[in-house]
mmCIF file of C-alpha atoms and ligand atoms in Angstrom:
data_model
loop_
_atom_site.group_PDB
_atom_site.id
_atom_site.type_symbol
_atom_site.label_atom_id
_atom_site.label_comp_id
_atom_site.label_asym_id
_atom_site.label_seq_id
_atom_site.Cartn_x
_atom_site.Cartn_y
_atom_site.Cartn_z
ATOM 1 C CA UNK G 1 -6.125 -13.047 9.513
ATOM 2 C CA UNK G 2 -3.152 -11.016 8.295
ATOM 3 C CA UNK G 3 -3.596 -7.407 6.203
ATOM 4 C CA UNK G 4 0.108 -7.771 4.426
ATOM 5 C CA UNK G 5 1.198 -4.071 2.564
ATOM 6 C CA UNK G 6 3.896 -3.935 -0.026
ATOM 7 C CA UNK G 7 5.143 -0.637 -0.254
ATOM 8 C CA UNK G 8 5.675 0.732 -3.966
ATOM 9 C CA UNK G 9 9.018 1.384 -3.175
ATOM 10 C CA UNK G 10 9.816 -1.885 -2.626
ATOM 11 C CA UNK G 11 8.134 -3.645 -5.680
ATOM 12 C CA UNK G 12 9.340 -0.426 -7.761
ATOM 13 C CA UNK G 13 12.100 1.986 -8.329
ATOM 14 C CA UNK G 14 10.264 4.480 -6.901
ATOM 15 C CA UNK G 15 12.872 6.928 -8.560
ATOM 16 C CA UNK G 16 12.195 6.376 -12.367
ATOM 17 C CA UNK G 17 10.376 8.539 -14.526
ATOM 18 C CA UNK G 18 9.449 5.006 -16.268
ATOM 19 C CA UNK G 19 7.405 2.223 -14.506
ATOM 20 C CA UNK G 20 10.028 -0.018 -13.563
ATOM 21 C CA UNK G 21 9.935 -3.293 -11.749
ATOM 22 C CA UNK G 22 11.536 -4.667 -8.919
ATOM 23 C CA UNK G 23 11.766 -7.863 -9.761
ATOM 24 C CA UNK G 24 14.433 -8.764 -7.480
ATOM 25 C CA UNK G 25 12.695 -7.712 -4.437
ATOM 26 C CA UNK G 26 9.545 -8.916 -5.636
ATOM 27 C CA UNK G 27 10.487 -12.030 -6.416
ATOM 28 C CA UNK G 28 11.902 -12.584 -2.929
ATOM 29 C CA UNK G 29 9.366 -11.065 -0.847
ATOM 30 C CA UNK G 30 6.812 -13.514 -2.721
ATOM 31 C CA UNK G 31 9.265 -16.380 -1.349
ATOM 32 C CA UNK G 32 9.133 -14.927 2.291
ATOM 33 C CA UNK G 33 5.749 -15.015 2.200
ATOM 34 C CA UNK G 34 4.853 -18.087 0.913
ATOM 35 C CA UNK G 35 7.940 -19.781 3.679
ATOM 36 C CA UNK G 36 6.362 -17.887 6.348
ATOM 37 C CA UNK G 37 3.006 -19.170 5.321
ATOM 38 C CA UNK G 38 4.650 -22.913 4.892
ATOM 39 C CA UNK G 39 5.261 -23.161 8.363
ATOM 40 C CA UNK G 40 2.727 -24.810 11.010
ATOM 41 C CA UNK G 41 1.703 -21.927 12.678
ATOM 42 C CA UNK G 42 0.162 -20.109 9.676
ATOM 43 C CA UNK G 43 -2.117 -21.023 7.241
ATOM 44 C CA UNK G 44 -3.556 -18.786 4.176
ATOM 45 C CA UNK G 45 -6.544 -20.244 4.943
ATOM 46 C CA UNK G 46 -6.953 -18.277 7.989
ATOM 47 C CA UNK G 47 -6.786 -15.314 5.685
ATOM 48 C CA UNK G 48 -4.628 -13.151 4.175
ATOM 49 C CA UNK G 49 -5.185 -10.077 1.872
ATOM 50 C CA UNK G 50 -2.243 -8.193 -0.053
ATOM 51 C CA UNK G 51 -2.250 -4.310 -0.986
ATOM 52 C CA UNK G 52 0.360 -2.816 -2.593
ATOM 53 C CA UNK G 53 1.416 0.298 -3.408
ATOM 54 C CA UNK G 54 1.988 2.371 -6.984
ATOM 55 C CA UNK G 55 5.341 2.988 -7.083
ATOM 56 C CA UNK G 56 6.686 4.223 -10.693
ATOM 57 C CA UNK G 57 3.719 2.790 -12.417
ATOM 58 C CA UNK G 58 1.519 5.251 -10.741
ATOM 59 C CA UNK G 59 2.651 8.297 -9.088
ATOM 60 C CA UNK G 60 4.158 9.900 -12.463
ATOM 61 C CA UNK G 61 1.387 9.760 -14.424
ATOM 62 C CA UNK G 62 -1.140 11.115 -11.843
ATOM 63 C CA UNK G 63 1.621 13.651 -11.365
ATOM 64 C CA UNK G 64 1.594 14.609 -14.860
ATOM 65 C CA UNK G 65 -2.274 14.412 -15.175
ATOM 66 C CA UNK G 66 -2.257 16.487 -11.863
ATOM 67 C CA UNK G 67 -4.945 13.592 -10.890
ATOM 68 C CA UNK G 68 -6.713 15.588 -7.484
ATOM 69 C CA UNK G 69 -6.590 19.032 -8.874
ATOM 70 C CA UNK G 70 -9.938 20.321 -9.779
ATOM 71 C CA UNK G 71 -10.812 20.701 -13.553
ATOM 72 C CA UNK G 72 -13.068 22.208 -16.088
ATOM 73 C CA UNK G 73 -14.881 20.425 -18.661
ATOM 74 C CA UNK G 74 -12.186 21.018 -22.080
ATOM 75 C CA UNK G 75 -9.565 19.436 -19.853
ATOM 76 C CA UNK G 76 -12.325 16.804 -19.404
ATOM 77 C CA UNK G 77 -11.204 14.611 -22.157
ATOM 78 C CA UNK G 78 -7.104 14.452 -21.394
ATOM 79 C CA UNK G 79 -8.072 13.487 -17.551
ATOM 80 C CA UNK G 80 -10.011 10.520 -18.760
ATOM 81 C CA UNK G 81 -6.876 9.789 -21.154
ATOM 82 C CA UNK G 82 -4.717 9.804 -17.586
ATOM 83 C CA UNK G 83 -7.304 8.038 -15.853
ATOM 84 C CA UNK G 84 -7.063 5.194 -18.309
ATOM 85 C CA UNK G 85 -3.207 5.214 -18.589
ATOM 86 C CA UNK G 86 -2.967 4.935 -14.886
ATOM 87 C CA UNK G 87 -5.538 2.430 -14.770
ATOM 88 C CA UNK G 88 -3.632 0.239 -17.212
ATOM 89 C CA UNK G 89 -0.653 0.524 -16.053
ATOM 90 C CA UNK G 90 -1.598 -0.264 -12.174
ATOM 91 C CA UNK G 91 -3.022 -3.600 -13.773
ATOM 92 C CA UNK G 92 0.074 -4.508 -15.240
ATOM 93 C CA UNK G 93 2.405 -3.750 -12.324
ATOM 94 C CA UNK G 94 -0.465 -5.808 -10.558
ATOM 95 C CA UNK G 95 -0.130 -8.697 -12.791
ATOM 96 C CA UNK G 96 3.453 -8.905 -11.881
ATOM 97 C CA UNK G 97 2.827 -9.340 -8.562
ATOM 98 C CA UNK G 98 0.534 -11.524 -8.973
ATOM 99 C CA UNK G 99 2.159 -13.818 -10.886
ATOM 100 C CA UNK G 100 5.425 -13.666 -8.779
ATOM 101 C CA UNK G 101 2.801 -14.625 -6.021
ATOM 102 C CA UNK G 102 1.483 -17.156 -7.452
ATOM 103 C CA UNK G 103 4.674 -18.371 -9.044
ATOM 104 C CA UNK G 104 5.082 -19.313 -5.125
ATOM 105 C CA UNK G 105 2.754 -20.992 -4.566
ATOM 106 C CA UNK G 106 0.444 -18.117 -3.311
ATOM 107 C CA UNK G 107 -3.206 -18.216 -4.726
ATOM 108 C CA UNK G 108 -3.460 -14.547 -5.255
ATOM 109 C CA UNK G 109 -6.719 -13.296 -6.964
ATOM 110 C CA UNK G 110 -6.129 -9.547 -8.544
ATOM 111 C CA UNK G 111 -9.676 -7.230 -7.838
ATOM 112 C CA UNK G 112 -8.844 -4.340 -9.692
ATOM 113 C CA UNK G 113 -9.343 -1.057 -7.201
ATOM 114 C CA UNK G 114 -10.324 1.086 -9.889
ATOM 115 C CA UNK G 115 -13.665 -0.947 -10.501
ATOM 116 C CA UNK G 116 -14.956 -1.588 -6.678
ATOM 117 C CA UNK G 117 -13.843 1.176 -4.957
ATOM 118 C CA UNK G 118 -15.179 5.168 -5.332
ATOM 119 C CA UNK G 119 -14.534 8.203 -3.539
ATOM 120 C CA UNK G 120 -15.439 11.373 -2.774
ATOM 121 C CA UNK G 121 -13.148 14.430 -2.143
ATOM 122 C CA UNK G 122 -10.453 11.308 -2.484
ATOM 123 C CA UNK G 123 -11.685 9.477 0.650
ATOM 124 C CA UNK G 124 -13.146 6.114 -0.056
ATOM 125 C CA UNK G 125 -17.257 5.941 0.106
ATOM 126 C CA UNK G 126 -17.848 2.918 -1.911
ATOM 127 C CA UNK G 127 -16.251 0.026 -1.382
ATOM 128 C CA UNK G 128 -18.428 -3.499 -1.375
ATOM 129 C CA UNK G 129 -16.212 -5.791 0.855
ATOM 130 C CA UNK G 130 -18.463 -8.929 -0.148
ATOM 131 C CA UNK G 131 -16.749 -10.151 -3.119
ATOM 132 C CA UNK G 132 -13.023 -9.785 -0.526
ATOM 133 C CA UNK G 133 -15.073 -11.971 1.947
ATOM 134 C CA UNK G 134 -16.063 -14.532 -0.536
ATOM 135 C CA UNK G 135 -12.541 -15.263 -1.872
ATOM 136 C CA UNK G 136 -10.766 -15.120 1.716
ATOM 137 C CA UNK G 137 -13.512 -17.910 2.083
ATOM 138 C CA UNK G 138 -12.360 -19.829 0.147
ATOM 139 C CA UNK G 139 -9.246 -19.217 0.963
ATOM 140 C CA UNK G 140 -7.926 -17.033 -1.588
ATOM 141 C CA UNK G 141 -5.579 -14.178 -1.255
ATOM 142 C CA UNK G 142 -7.074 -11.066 -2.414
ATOM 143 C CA UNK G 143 -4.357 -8.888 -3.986
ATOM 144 C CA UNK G 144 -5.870 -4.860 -4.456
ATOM 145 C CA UNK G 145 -3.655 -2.031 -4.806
ATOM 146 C CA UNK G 146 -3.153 1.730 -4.597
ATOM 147 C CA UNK G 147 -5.210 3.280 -7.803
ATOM 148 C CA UNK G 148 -7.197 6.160 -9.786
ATOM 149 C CA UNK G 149 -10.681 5.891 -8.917
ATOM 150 C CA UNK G 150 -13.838 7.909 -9.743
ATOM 151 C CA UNK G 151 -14.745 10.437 -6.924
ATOM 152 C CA UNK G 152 -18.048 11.909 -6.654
ATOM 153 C CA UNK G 153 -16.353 15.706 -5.864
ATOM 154 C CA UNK G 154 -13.400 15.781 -8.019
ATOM 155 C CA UNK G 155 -14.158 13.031 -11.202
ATOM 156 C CA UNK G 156 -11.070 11.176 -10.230
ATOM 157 C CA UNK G 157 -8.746 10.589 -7.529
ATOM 158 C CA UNK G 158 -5.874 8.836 -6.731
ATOM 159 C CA UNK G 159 -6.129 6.581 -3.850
ATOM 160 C CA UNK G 160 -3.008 5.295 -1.592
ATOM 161 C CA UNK G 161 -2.452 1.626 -0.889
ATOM 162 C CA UNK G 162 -2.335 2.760 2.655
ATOM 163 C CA UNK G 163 -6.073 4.136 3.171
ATOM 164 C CA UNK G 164 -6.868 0.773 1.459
ATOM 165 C CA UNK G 165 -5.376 -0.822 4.385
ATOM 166 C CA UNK G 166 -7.310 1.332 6.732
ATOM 167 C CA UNK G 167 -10.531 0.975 5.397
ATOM 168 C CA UNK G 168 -10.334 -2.935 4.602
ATOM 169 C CA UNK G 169 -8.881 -3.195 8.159
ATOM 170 C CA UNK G 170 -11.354 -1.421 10.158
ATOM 171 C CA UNK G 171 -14.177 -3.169 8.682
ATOM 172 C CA UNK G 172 -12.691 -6.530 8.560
ATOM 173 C CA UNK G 173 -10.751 -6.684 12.334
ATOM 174 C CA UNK G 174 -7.445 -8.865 11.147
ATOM 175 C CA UNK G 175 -5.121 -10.179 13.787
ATOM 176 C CA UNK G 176 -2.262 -8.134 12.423
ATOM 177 C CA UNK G 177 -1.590 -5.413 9.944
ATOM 178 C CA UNK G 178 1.907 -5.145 8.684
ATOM 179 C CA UNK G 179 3.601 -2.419 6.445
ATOM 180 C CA UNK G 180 6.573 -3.473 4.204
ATOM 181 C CA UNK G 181 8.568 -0.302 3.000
ATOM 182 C CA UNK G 182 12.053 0.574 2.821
ATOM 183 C CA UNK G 183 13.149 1.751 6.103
ATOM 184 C CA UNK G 184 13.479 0.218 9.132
ATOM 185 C CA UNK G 185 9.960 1.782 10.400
ATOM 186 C CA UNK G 186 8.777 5.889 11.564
ATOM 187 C CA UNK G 187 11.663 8.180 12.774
ATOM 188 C CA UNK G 188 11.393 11.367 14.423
ATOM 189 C CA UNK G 189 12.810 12.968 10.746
ATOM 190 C CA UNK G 190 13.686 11.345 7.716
ATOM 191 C CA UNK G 191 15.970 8.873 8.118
ATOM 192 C CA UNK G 192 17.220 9.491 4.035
ATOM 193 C CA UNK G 193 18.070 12.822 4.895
ATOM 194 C CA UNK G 194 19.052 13.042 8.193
ATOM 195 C CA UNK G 195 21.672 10.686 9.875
ATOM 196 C CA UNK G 196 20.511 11.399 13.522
ATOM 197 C CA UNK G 197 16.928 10.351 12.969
ATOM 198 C CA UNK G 198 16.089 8.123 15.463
ATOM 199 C CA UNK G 199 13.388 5.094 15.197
ATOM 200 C CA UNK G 200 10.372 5.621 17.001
ATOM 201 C CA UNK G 201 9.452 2.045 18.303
ATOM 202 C CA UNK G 202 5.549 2.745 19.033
ATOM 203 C CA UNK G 203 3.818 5.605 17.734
ATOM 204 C CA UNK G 204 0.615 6.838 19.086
ATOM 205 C CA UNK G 205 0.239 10.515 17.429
ATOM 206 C CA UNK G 206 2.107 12.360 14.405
ATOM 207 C CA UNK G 207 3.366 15.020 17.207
ATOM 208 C CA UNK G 208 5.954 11.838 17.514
ATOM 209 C CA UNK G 209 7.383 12.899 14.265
ATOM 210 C CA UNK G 210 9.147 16.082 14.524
ATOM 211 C CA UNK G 211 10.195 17.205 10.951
ATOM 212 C CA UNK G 212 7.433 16.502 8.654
ATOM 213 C CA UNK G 213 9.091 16.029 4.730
ATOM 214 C CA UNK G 214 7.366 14.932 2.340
ATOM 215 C CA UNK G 215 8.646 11.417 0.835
ATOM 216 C CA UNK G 216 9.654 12.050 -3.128
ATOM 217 C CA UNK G 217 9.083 14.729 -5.098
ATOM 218 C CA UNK G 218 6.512 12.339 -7.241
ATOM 219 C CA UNK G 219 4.559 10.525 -4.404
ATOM 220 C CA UNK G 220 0.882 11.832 -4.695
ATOM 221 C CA UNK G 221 -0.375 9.963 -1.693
ATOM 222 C CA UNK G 222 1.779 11.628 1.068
ATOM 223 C CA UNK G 223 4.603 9.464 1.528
ATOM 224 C CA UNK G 224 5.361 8.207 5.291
ATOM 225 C CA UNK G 225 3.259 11.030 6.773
ATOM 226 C CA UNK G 226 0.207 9.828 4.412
ATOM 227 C CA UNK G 227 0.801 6.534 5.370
ATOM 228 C CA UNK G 228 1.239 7.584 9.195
ATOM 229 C CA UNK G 229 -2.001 9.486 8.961
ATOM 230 C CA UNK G 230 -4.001 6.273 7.906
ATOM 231 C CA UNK G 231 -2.576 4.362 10.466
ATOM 232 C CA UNK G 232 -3.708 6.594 13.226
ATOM 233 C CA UNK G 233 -7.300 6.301 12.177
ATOM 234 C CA UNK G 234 -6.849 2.477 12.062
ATOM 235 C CA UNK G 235 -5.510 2.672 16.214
ATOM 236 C CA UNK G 236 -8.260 4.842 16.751
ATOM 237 C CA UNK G 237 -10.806 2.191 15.041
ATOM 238 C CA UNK G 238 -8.949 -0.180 17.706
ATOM 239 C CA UNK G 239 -6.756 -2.100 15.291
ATOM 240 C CA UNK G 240 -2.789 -1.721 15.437
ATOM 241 C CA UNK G 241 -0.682 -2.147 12.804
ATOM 242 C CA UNK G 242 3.516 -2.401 12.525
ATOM 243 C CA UNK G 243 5.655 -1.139 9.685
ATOM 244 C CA UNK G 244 8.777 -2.953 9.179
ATOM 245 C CA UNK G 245 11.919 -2.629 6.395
ATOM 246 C CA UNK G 246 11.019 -5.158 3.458
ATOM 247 C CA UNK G 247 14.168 -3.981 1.900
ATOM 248 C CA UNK G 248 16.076 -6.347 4.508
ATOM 249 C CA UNK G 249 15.681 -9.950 3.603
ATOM 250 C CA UNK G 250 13.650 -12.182 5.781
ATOM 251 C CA UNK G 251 12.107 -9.402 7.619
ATOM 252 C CA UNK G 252 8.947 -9.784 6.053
ATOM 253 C CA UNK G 253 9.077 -13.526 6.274
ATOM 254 C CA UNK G 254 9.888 -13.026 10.375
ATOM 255 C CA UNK G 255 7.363 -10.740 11.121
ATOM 256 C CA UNK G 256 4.411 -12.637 9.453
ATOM 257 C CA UNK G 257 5.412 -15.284 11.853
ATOM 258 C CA UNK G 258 4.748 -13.125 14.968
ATOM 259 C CA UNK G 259 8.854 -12.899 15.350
ATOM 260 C CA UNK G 260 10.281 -9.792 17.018
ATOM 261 C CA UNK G 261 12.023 -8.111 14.620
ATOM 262 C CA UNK G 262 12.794 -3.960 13.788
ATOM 263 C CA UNK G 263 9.844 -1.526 13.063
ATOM 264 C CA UNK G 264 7.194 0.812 14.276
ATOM 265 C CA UNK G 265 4.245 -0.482 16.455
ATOM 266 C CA UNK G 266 1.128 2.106 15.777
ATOM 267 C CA UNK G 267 -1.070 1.744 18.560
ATOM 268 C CA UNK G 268 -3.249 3.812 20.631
ATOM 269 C CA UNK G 269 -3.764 1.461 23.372
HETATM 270 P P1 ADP E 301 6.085 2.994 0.287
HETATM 271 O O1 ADP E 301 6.232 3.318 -1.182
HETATM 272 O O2 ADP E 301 6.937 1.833 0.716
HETATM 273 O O3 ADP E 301 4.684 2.875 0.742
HETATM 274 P P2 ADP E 301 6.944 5.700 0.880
HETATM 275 O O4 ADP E 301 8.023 5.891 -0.157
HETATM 276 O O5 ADP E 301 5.631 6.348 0.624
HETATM 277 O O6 ADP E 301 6.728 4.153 1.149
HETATM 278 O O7 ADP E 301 7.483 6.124 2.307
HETATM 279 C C1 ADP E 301 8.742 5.637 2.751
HETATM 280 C C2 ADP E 301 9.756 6.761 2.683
HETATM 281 O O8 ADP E 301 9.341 7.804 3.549
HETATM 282 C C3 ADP E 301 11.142 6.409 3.159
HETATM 283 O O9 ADP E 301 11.925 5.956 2.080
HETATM 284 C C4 ADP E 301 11.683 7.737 3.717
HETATM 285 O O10 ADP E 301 12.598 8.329 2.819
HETATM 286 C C5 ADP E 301 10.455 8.637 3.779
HETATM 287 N N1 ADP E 301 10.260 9.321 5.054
HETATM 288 C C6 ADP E 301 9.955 10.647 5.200
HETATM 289 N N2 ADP E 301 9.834 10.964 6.481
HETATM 290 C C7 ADP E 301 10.055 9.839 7.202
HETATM 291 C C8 ADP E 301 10.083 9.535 8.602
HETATM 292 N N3 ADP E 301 9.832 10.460 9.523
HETATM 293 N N4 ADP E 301 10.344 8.254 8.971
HETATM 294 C C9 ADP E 301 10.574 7.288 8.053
HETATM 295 N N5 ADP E 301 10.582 7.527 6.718
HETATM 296 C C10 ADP E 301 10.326 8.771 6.284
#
């Protein structure tokens, strides 16, 4: 079973102010996957679940709603405008994929975060796997992605793509867990910024990164360091994962077929 994440700022511009598609990228990364999944040596049936992240549909708004920020009860009523906003608009960006998926040949069933996952003090603390388990079953491919949710401490929170991954990979034990963003993998510093960064091959603890930045000015969820952070707990639950560049074509495509390619093992062992 493979846990497949498509990074927001591959299916987005992650820059724009205004939810913006992709649809280049997205339209070939749904091709990679469905090749790699054509050949012999894979089959969906064996399971496969897509998350993917928020991108410009998401991290704006909750920006602008200052989703995770705790508030009294008269800004009650604008929050649950946000919450709604951001819940529509992840469903569209979700139907997108979806359909670009499935447009491929991929039989991808959308379960919308929002309504099966809650948190508390934005850590997940509800999540029912059973309906995930079902469809992979049957050998669907569950498609969830990064999301507002309701939190027990705070009303709302927004939750990453990435702690999806942890939590639906901890519980669930896949063979791999692989990260699709839009550089090569984890460097000591960030590789956008600074042209001496160097790629750090296996990663076992954040001291590995020496210049902590955060990502975009918008991204509510942490960036690379959030993303980092998630993975860590997953190593220490005993389950590696590898993040790879799914800005490069056929990356995505090779890895999924177990070839070597460029990227960031996080491991523990
Ligand atoms: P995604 O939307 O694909 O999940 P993010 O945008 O959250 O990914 O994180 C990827 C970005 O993190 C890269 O574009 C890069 O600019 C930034 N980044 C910050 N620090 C690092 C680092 N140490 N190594 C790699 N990327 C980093």
């Amino acid at each position: 079973m493979i846990i497949l994440k498509i990074g927001g700022s591959i299916i987005t511009d992650k820059n724009s102010i205004e939810p913006k598609v992709n649809y280049d990228n997205l339209d070939r990364i749904s091709s990679e996957i469905a090749n790699a999944f054509n050949n012999k040596s894979l089959d969906i049936a064996d399971g496969l679940i897509i998350v993917h992240g928020a991108g410009s549909f998401g991290h704006p708004p909750a920006k602008k709603y200052k989703i995770g920020e705790p508030f009294n009860k008269e800004e009650y009523p604008l929050k649950r405008k946000g919450f709604s906003e951001i819940v529509l608009s992840m469903k569209k960006l979700d139907l997108y994929v979806c359909e670009s998926l499935l447009k491929h040949g991929i039989p991808a069933i959308p379960i919308q975060t929002s309504a099966v996952i809650k948190a508390s003090n934005k850590r997940i603390n509800n999540f029912d796997l059973e309906m995930i388990k079902n469809y992979l079953n049957e050998g669907y491919v569950p498609v969830l992605y990064g999301d507002i949710v309701l939190d027990d401490k705070l009303n709302m929170s927004i939750l990453s793509g990435d702690q999806i991954i942890e939590y639906i990979a901890s519980f669930l034990n896949p063979d791999r867990v692989v990260l699709g963003t839009d550089v090569d993998g984890v460097y000591n510093k960030n590789p956008k910024i600074h042209k001496d960064a160097k790629l750090i091959e296996k990663l076992s603890s954040l001291d590995d990164i020496t210049q902590m930045e955060s990502t975009t000015n918008v991204d509510v969820t942490g960036g690379m360091i959030g993303k980092v952070k998630e993975l860590l707990t997953l190593a220490d639950n005993g389950v590696d994962s590898e993040i790879i560049n799914a800005n490069k074509p056929e990356i995505i495509s090779k890895s999924l077929q177990s070839k070597i390619v460029k990227g960031t093992k996080i491991s523990k062992k």
